[in-house]
PDB file of C-alpha atoms in Angstrom:
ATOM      1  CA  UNK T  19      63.196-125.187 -80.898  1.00 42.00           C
ATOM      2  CA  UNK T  20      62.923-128.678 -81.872  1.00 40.00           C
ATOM      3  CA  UNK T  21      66.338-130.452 -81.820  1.00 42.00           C
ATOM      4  CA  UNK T  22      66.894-133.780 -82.914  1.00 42.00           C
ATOM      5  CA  UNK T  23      69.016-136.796 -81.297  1.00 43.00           C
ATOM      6  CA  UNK T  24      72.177-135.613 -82.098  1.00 40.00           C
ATOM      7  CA  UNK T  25      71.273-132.492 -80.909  1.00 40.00           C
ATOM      8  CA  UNK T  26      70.746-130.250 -84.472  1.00 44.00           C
ATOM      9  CA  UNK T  27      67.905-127.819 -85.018  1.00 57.00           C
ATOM     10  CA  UNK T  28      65.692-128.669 -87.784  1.00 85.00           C
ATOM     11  CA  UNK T  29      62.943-125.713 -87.029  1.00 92.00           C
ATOM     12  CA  UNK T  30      64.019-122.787 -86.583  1.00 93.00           C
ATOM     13  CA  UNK T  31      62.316-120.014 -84.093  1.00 93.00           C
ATOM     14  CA  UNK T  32      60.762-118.549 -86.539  1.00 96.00           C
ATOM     15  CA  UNK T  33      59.345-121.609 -87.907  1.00 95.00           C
ATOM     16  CA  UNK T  34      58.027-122.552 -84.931  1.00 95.00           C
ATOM     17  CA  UNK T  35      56.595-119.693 -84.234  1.00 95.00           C
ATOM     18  CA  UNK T  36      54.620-119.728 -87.844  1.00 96.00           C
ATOM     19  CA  UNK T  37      53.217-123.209 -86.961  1.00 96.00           C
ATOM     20  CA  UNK T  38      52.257-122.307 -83.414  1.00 96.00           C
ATOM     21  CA  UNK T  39      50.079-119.042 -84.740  1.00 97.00           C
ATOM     22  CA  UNK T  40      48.506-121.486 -87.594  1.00 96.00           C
ATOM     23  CA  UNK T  41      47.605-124.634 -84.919  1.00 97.00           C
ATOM     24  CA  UNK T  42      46.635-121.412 -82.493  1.00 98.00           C
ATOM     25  CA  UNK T  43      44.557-120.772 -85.031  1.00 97.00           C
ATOM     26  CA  UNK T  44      42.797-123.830 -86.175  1.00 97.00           C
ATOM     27  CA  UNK T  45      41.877-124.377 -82.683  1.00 98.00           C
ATOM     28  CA  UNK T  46      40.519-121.198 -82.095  1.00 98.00           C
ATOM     29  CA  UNK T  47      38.322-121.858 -85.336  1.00 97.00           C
ATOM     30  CA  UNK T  48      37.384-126.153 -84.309  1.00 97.00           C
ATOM     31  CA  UNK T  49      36.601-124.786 -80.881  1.00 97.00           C
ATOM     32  CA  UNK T  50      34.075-122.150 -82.083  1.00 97.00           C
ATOM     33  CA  UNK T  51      32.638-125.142 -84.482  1.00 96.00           C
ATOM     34  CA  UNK T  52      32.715-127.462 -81.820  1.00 96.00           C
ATOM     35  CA  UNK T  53      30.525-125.067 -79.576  1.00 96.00           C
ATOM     36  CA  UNK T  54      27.965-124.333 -82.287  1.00 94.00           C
ATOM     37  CA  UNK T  55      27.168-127.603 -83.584  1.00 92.00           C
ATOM     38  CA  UNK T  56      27.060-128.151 -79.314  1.00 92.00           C
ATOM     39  CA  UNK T  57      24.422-125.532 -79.489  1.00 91.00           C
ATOM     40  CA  UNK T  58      22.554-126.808 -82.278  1.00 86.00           C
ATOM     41  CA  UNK T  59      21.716-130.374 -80.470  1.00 84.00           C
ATOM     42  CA  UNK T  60      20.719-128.736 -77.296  1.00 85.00           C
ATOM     43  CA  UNK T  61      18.210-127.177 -79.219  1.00 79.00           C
ATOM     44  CA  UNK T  62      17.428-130.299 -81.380  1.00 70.00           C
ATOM     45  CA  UNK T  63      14.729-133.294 -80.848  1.00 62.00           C
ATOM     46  CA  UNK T  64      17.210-136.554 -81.442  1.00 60.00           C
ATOM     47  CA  UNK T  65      14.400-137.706 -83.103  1.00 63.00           C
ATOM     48  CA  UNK T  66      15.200-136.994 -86.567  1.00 67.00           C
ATOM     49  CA  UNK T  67      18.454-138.290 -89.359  1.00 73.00           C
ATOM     50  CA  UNK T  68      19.824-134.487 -89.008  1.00 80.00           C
ATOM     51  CA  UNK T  69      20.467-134.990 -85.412  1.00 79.00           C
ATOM     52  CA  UNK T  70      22.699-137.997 -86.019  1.00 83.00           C
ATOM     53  CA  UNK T  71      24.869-136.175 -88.553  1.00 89.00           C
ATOM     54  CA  UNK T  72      25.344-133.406 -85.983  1.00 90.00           C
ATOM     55  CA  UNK T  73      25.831-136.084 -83.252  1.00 90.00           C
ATOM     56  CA  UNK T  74      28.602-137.342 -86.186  1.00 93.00           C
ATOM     57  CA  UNK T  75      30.389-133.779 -86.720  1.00 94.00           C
ATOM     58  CA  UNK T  76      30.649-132.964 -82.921  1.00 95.00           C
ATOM     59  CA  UNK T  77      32.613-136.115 -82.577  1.00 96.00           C
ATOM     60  CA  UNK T  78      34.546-135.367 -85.648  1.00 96.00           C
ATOM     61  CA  UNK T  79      35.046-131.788 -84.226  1.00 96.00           C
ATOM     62  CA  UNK T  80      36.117-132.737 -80.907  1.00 97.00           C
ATOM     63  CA  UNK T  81      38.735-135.345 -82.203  1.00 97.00           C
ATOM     64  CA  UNK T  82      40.222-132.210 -84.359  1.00 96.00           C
ATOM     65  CA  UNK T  83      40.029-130.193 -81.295  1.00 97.00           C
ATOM     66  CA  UNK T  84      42.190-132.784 -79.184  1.00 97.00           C
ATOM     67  CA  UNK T  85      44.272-133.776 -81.822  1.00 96.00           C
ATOM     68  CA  UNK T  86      45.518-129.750 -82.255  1.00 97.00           C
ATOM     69  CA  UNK T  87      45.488-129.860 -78.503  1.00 97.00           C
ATOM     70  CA  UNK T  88      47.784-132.682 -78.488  1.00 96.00           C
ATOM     71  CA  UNK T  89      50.132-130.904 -81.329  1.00 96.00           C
ATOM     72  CA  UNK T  90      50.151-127.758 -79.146  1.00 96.00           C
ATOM     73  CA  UNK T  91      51.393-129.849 -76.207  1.00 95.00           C
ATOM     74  CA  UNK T  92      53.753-131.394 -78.344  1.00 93.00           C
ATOM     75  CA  UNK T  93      55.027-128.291 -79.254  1.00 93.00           C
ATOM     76  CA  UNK T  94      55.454-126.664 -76.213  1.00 92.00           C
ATOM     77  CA  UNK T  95      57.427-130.143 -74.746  1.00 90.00           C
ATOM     78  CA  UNK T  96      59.879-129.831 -78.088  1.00 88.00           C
ATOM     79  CA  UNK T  97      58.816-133.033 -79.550  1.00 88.00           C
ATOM     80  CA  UNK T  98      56.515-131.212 -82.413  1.00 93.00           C
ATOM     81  CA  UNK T  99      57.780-131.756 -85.517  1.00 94.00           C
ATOM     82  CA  UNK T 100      59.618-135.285 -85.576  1.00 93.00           C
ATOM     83  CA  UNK T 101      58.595-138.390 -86.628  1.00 94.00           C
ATOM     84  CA  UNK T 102      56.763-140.212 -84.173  1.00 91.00           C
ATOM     85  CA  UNK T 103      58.057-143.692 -85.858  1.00 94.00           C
ATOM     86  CA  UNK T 104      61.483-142.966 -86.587  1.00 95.00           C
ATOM     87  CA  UNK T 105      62.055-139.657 -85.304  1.00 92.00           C
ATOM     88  CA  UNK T 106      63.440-137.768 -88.127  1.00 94.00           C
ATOM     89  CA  UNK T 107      62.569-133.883 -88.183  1.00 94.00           C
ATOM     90  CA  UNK T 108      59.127-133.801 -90.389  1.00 95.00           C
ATOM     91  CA  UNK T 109      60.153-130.755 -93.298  1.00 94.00           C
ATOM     92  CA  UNK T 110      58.911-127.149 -91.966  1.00 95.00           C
ATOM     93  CA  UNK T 111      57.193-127.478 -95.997  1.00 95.00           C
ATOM     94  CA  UNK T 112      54.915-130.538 -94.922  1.00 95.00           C
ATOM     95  CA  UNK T 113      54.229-128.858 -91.332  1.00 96.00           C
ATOM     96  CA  UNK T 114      52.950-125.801 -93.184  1.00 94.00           C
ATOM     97  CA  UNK T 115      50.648-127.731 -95.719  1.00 94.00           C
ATOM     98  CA  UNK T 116      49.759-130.351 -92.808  1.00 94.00           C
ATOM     99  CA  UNK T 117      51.007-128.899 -89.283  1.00 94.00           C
ATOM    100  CA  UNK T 118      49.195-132.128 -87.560  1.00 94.00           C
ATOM    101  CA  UNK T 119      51.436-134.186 -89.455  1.00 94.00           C
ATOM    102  CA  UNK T 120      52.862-136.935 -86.997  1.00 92.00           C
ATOM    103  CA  UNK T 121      54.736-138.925 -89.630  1.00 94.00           C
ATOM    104  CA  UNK T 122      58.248-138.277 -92.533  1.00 94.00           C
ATOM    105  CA  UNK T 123      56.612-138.869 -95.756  1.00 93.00           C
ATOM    106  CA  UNK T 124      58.850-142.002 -95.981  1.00 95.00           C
ATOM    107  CA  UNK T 125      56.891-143.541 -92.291  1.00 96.00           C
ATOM    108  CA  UNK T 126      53.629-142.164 -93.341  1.00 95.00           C
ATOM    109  CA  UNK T 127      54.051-143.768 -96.572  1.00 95.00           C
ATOM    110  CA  UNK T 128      54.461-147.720 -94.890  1.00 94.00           C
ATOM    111  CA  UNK T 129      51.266-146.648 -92.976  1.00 90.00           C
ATOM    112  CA  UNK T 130      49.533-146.366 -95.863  1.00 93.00           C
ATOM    113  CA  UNK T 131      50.512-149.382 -97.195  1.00 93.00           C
ATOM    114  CA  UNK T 132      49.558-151.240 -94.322  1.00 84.00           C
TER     115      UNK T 132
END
């Protein structure tokens, strides 16, 4: 579980355990991506403007793949789900909708700004 500075839970085990199946998940399904579009441009020329937008998605793909990577890691160190600004636990309801959330919607608001 997740605790915060003064020591409180804000996740719950079974919360956690719903966001570790759904990152599990995603990464499962980037990885696969990740090793088809790899596939692809072995097999392609790098001659032609296709090859550059696959060149574009496996970068995009392995960013996704290391940023749930780095989520998972947070997770298992008990730092998932706070605020990386101000370190306020991040609602289980944003996690859900957007479990690579590293921001309160109050921090991640001022970054927007920015």
């Amino acid at each position: 579980m997740t605790t915060g500075t003064s020591g409180q839970t804000h996740l719950s085990s079974v919360q956690i355990d719903v966001l570790r199946q759904e990152l599990q998940e995603q990464l499962a399904r980037r990885r696969g991506h990740l090793a088809g579009l790899q596939e692809a441009a072995s097999e392609g020329t790098g001659a032609d403007e296709t090859w550059q937008e696959l060149s574009v998605s496996i970068v995009t793909a392995d960013r996704a793949v290391a940023e749930l990577t780095q989520a998972l890691d947070r997770l298992a160190e008990g730092r998932y789900g706070r605020c990386a600004e101000c370190e306020a636990g991040i609602p289980f309801e944003r996690l859900k909708i957007r479990p690579l959330a590293r921001y309160c919607i109050a921090c991640q608001r001022r970054h927007e700004a920015a």
